[in-house]
Coordinates of C-alpha atoms in Angstrom, one line a residue:
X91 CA 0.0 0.0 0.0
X92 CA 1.2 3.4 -1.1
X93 CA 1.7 6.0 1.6
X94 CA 0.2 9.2 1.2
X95 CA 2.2 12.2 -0.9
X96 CA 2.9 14.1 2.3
X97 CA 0.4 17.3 2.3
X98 CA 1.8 20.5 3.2
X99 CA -0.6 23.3 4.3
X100 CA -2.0 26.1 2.7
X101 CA -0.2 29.2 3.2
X102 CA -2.0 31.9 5.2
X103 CA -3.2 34.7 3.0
X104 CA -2.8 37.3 5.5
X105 CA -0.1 35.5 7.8
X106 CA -0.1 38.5 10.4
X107 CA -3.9 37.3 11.2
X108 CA -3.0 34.6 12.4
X109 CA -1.5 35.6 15.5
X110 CA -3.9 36.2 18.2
X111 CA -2.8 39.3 19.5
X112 CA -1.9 40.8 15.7
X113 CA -5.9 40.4 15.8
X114 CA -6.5 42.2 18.8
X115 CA -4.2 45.1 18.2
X116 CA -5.0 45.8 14.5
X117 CA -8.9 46.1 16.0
X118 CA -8.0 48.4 18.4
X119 CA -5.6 50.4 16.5
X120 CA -8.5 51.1 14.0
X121 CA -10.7 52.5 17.3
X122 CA -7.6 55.0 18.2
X123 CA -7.3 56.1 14.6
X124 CA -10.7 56.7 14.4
X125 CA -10.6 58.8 17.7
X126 CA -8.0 60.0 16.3
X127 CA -9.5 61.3 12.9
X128 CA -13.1 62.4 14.9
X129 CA -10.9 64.8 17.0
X130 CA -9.4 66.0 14.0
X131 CA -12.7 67.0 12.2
X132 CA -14.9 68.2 15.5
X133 CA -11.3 70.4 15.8
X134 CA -11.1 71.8 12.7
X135 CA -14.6 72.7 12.6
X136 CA -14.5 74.4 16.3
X137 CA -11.2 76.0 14.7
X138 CA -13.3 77.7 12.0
X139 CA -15.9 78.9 13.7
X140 CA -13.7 80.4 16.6
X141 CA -11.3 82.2 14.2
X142 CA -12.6 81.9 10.9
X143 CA -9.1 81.8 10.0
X144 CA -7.4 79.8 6.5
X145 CA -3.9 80.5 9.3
X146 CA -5.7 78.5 11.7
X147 CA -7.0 75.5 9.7
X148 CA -3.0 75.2 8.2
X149 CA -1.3 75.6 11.7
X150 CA -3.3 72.5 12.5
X151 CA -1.6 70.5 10.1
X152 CA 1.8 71.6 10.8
X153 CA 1.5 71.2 14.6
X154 CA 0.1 67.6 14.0
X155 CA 3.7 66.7 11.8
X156 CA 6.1 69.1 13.3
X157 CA 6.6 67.2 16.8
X158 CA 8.0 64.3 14.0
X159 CA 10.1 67.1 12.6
X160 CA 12.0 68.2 15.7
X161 CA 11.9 64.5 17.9
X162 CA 11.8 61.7 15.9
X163 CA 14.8 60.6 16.9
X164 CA 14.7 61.1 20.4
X165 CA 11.1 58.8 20.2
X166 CA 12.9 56.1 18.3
X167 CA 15.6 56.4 21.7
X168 CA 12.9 56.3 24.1
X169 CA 11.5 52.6 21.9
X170 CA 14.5 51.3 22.3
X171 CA 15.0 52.2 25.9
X172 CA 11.5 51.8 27.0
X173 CA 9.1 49.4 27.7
X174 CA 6.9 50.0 24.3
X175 CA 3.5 49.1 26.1
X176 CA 4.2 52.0 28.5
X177 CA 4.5 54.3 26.0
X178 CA 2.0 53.1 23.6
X179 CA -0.4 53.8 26.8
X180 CA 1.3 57.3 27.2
X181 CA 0.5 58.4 24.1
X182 CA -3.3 57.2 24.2
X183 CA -3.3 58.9 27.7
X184 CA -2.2 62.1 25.6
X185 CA -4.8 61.6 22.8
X186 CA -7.4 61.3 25.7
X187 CA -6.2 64.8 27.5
X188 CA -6.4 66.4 24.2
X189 CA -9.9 65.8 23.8
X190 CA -11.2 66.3 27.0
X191 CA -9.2 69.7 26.6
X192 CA -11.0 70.2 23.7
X193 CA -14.4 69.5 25.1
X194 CA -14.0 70.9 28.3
X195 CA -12.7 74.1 27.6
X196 CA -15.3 74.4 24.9
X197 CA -18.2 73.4 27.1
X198 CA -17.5 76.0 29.6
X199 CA -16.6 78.7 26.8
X200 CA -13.4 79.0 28.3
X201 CA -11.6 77.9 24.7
X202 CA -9.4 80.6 23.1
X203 CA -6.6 80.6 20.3
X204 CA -3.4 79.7 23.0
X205 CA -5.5 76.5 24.2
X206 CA -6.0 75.6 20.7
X207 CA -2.4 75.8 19.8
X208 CA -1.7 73.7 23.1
X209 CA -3.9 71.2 22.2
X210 CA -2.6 71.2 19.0
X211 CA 0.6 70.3 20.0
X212 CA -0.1 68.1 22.7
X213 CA -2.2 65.8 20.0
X214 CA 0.8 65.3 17.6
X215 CA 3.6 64.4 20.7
X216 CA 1.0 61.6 20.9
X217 CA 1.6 60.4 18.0
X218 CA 5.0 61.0 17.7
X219 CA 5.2 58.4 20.9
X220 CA 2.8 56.0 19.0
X221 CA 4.4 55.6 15.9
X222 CA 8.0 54.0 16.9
X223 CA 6.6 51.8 20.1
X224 CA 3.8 50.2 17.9
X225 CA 6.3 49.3 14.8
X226 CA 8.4 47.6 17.4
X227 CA 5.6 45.8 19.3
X228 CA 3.9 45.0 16.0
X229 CA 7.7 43.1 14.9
X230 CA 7.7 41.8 18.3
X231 CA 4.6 40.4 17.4
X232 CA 4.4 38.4 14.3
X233 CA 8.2 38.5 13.6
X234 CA 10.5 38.8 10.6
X235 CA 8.5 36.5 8.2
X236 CA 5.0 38.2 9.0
X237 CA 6.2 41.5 9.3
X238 CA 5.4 42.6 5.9
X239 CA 1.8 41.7 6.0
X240 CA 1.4 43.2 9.7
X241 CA 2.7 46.3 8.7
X242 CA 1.0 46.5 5.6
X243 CA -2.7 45.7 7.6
X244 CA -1.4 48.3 10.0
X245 CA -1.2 50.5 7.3
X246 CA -4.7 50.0 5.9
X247 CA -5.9 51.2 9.4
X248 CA -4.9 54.7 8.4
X249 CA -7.4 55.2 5.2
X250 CA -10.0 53.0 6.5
X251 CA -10.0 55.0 9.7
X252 CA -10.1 58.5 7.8
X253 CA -12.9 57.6 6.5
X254 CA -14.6 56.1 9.5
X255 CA -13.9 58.9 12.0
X256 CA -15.3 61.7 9.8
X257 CA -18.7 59.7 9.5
X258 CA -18.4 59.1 13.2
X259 CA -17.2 63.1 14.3
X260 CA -20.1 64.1 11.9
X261 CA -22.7 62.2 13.2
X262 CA -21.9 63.1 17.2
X263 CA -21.5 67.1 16.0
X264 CA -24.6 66.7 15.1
X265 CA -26.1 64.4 18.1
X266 CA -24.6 66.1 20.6
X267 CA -22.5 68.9 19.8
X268 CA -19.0 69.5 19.4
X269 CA -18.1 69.5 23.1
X270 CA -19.8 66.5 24.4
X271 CA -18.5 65.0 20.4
X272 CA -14.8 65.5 22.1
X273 CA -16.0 63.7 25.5
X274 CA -17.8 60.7 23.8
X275 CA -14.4 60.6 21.7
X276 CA -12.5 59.5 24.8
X277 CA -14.2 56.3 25.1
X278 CA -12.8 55.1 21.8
X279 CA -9.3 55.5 22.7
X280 CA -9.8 53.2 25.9
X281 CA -9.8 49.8 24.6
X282 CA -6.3 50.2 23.1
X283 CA -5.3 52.1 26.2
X284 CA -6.4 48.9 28.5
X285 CA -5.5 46.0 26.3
X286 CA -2.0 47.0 25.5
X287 CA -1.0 46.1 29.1
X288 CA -1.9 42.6 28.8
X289 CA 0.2 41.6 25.8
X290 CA 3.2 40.1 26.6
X291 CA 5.4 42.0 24.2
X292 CA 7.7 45.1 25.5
X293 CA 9.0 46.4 21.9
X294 CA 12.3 47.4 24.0
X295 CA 15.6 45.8 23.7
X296 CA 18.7 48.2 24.5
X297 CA 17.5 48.3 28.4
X298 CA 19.4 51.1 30.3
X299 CA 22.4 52.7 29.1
X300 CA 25.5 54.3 30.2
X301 CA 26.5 56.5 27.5
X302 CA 24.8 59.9 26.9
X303 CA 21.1 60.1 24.9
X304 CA 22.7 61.9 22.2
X305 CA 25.6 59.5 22.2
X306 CA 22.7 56.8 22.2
X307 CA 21.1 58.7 19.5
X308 CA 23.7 58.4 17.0
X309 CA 24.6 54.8 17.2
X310 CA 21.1 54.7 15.0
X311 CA 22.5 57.1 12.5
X312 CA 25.7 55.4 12.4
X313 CA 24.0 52.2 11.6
X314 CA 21.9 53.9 8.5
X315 CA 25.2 55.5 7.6
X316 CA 26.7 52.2 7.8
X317 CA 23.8 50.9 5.4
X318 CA 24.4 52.2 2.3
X319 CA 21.0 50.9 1.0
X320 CA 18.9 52.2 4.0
X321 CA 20.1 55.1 2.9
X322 CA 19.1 54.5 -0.5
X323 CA 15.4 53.7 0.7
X324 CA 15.1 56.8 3.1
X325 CA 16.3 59.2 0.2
X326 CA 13.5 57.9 -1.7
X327 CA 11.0 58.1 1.3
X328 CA 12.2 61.5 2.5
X329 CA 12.5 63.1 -1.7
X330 CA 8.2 62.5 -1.3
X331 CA 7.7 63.2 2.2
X332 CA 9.4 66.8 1.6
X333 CA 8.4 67.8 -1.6
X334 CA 5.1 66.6 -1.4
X335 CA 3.9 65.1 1.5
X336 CA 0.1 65.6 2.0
X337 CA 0.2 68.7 0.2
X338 CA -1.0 66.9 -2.3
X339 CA -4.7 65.9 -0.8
X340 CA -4.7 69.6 0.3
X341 CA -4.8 70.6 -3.3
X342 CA -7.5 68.6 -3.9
X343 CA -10.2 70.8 -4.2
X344 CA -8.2 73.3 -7.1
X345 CA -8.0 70.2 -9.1
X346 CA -11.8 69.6 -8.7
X347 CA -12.4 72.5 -9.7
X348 CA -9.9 72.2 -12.7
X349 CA -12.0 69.1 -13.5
X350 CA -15.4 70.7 -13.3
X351 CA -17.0 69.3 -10.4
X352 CA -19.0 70.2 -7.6
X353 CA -18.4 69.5 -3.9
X354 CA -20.1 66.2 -4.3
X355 CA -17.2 65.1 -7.1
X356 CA -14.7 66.4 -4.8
X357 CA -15.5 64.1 -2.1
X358 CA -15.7 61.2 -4.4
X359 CA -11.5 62.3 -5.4
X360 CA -10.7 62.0 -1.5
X361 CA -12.7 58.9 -1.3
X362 CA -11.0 57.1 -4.4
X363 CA -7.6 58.1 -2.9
X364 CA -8.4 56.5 0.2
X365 CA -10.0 53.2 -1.4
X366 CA -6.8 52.9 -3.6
X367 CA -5.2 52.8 -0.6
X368 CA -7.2 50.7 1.0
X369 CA -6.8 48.5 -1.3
X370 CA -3.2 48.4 -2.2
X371 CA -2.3 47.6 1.6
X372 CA -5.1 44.3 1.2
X373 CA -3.0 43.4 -1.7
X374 CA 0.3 43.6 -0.7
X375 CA -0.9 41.5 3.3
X376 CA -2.6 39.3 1.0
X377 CA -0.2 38.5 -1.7
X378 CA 2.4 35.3 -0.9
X379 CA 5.5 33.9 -1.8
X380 CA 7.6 37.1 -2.7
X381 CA 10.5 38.2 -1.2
X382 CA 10.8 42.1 -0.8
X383 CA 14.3 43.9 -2.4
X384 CA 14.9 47.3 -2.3
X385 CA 14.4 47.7 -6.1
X386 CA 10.1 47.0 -5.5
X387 CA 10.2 50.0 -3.5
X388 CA 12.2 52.2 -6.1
X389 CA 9.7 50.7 -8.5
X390 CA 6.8 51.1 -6.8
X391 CA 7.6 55.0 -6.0
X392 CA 8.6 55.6 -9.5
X393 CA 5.4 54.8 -10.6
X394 CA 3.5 56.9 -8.1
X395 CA 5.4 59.5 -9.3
X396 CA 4.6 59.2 -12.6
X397 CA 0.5 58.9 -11.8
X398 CA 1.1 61.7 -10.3
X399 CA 2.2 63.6 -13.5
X400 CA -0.7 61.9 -15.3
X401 CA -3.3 63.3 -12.8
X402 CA -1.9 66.6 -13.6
X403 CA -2.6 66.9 -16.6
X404 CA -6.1 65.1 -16.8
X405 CA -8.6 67.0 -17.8
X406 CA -11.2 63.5 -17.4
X407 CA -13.0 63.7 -14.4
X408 CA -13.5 59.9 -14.9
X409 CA -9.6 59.0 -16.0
X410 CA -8.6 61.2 -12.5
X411 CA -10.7 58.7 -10.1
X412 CA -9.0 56.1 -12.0
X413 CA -5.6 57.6 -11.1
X414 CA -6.5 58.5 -7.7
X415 CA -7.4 55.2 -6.5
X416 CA -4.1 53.7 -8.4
X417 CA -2.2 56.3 -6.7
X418 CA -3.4 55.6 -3.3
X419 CA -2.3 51.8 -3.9
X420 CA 0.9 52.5 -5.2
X421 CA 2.0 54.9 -2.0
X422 CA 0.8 52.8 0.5
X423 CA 2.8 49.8 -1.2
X424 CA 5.9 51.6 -1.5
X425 CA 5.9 52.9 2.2
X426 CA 4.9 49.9 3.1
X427 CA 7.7 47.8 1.4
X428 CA 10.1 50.4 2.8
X429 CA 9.2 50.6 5.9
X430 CA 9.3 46.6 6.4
X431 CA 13.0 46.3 4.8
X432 CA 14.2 49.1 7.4
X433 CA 12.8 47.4 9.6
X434 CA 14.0 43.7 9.3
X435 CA 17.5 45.1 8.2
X436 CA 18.2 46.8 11.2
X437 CA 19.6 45.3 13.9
X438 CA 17.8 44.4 17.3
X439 CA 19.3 47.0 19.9
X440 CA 19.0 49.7 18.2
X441 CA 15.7 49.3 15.9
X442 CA 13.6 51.7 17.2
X443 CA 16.5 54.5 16.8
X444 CA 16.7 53.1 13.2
X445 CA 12.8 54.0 13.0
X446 CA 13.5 57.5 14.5
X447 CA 15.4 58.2 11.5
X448 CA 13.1 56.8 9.4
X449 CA 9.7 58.4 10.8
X450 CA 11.8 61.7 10.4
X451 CA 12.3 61.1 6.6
X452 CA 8.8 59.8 5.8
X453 CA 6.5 61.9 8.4
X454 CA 8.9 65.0 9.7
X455 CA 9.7 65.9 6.5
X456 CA 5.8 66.5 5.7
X457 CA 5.8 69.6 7.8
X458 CA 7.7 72.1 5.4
X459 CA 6.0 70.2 2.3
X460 CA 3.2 72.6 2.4
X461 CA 5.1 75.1 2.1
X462 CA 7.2 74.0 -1.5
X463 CA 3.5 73.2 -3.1
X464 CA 1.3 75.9 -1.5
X465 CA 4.2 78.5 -3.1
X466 CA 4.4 76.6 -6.0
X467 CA 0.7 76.4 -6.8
X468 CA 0.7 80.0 -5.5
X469 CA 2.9 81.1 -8.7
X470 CA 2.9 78.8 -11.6
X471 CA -0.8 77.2 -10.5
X472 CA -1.7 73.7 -9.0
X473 CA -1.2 71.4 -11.9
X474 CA 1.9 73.1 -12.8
X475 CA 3.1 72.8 -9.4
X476 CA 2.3 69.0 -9.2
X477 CA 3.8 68.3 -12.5
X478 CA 7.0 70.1 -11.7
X479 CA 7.5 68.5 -8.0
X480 CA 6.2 65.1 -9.3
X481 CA 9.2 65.3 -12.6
X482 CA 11.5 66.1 -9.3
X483 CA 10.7 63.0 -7.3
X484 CA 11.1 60.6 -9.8
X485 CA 14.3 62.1 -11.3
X486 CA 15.7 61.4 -7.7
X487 CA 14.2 58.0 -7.4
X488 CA 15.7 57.3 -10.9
X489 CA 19.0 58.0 -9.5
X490 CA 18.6 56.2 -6.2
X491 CA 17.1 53.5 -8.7
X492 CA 20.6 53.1 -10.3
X493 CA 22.3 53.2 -7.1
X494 CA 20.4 50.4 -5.2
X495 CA 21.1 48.0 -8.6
X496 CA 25.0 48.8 -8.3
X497 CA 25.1 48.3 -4.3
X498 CA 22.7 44.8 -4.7
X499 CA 24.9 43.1 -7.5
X500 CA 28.0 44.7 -5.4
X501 CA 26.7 43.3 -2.2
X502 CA 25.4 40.0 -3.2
X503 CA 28.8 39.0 -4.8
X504 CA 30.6 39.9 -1.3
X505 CA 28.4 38.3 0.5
X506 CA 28.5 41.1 3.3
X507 CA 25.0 42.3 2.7
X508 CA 21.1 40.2 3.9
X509 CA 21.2 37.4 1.6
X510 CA 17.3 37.0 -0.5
X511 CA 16.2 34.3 2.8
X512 CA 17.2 37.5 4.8
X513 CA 14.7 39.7 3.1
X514 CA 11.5 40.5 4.7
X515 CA 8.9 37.6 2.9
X516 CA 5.5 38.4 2.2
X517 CA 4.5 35.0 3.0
X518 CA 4.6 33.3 6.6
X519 CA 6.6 30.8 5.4

């Protein structure tokens, strides 16, 4: 009697899913970042009607990304140093202050233009402390050969919560007003803020030191300098975060114009954006049996660059949808790729410093990017503007595209590099 060809099970579509706590996080990461978008909306509205003020409305933005601009590194420190779960509950401790600042001060009419800027402020240190903690607990997590896929369902949280929490800050404006809106809000941070204390995962590895922070600092720049093809990957990440970051989605409402449409057709060119996106991170969790390499991510940003020189130019209300939602999946694919091989690439001890560096390229770098497209659009007009910083980005990601070829071939032939069973997988094999 013949034994049985041996069966070998069915790979795991989205290998991060399968780890219990993955499951519980990812969940209550979508609450936080749905708190986190329903403060933003009930904020911007009390903004406007308090000051009635375009200065106001912008300074929001930059106060959420400059924190990221100035202390990225010093967050990546405290990651390394720090028990992650602490500060993962820190930062939703600071999300919830903010909003019961909000909705306090506002119920008792007390709110004035210094509070807001406070508030402001003290909203985007939160999630400068969220950011680096949860990419190491998330690794800690599902490890190297999941990590892809987690971080890539980690990113789909973002979009699908930006277009949750609007519904959600709409509907409780309307219910109960914009004060009791920021109280309710509070409520939706606390599941993250209680369950993240039961996982057995601390993120942390370096454990005290002896030398000075900055001295501890620098030991993750030296390790990107070190990497030549790190830095390869953050030139390409920082070239998009700085000349364009979400300057982009701010200009939105010229090119709807541009296009002909009312505010009805607008909304529908946010919402494709986000669906693309949406999308494009379910795509790249779900896909198997492909092994990341630097070269996908120059790829993949090369041709977001170009879709967005193609959206400049259209003149096809129809076409544009079509190239919103394929430019929403091609950024999130491309950070997401990115963000995985720095990641896996860097070494244990000092990881989260590694991530410092890297949050400051892809997220502190957004701050100032208003200001290159605002001008821009200012002078020459919005499509112009787009075209011209688009042309930019992917002449520097065709350079960094020829670089990263010459270091792989170099390094694979010295053997001194990750070898391809190093590289992050998209599979849980």
């Amino acid at each position: 009697m013949e034994n049985p060809a041996p069966t070998h099970p069915k790979p795991h579509r989205f290998p991060a899913l399968t780890v219990p706590h993955f499951r519980l996080y990812a969940a209550t990461a979508l609450l936080s970042m749905a708190a986190d978008n329903i403060e933003h909306v009930i904020a911007y509205w009390v903004i406007w009607q308090l000051t009635h003020s375009p200065f106001w409305l912008g300074y929001a933005v930059v106060a959420h990304w400059l924190p990221f601009t100035l202390f990225s590194f010093y967050s990546g420190s405290l990651a390394d140093r720090l028990d992650c779960r602490w500060l993962i509950q820190i930062s939703q401790s600071l999300f919830i202050v903010s909003s019961f600042g909000w909705g306090f001060l506002y119920l008792t009419g007390q709110l004035q233009i210094w509070h807001m800027a406070v508030l402001l402020v003290i909203h985007g240190i939160a999630g400068l402390i969220f950011s680096p903690s949860s990419m190491l607990i998330i690794h800690e997590m599902v490890g190297a050969d999941k990590l892809i896929s987690a971080v890539s369902l980690n990113a789909i949280l973002r979009p699908l919560s930006a277009t949750i929490g609007p519904a959600i800050g709409g509907l409780l404006m309307g219910m109960v007003g914009p004060g009791w809106g920021f109280i309710a809000n509070i409520l939706i941070y606390l599941p993250m803020s209680v369950s993240i204390m039961f996982y057995p995962y601390r993120g942390a590895t370096a454990g005290k030191r002896s030398e000075s922070e900055w001295s501890f600092i620098l030991e993750g720049f030296q390790v990107v300098r070190q990497n030549p093809m790190i830095v390869a990957l953050l030139v390409v990440v920082a070239a998009s975060s700085l000349l364009l970051g979400n300057a982009f989605q701010a200009l939105l409402p010229a090119f709807a114009q541009q296009l002909g449409v009312s505010s009805t057709g607008y909304s529908i060119l946010l919402s494709a954006n986000g669906l693309g996106a949406i999308l494009g991170g379910f795509l790249l969790g779900w896909a198997g049996g492909t092994k990341l390499r630097p070269v996908m991510v120059t790829a993949g940003a090369l041709a977001w660059s170009l879709l967005l020189m193609f959206f400049a130019v259209s003149t096809i209300y129809s076409i544009s949808l079509i190239l919103l939602c394929m430019l929403g999946a091609m950024q999130i694919t491309f950070v997401s790729m990115s963000q995985s091989i720095v990641q896996a690439w860097a070494p244990q001890a000092v990881r989260g410093r590694v991530i410092g560096v890297y949050n400051f390229a892809a997220q502190g770098l957004r701050a100032p990017s208003g200001l290159f497209m605002g001008t821009l659009a200012t002078i020459i007009g919005p499509a112009t503007a787009l075209l011209f910083l688009a042309g930019i980005i992917g002449l520097v990601i065709l350079g960094v595209s020829a670089a990263i070829r010459s270091l792989w071939e170099l390094e694979m032939k010295k053997e001194s590099f990750p070898s391809a069973e190093a590289t992050v997988a998209v599979s849980g094999s």
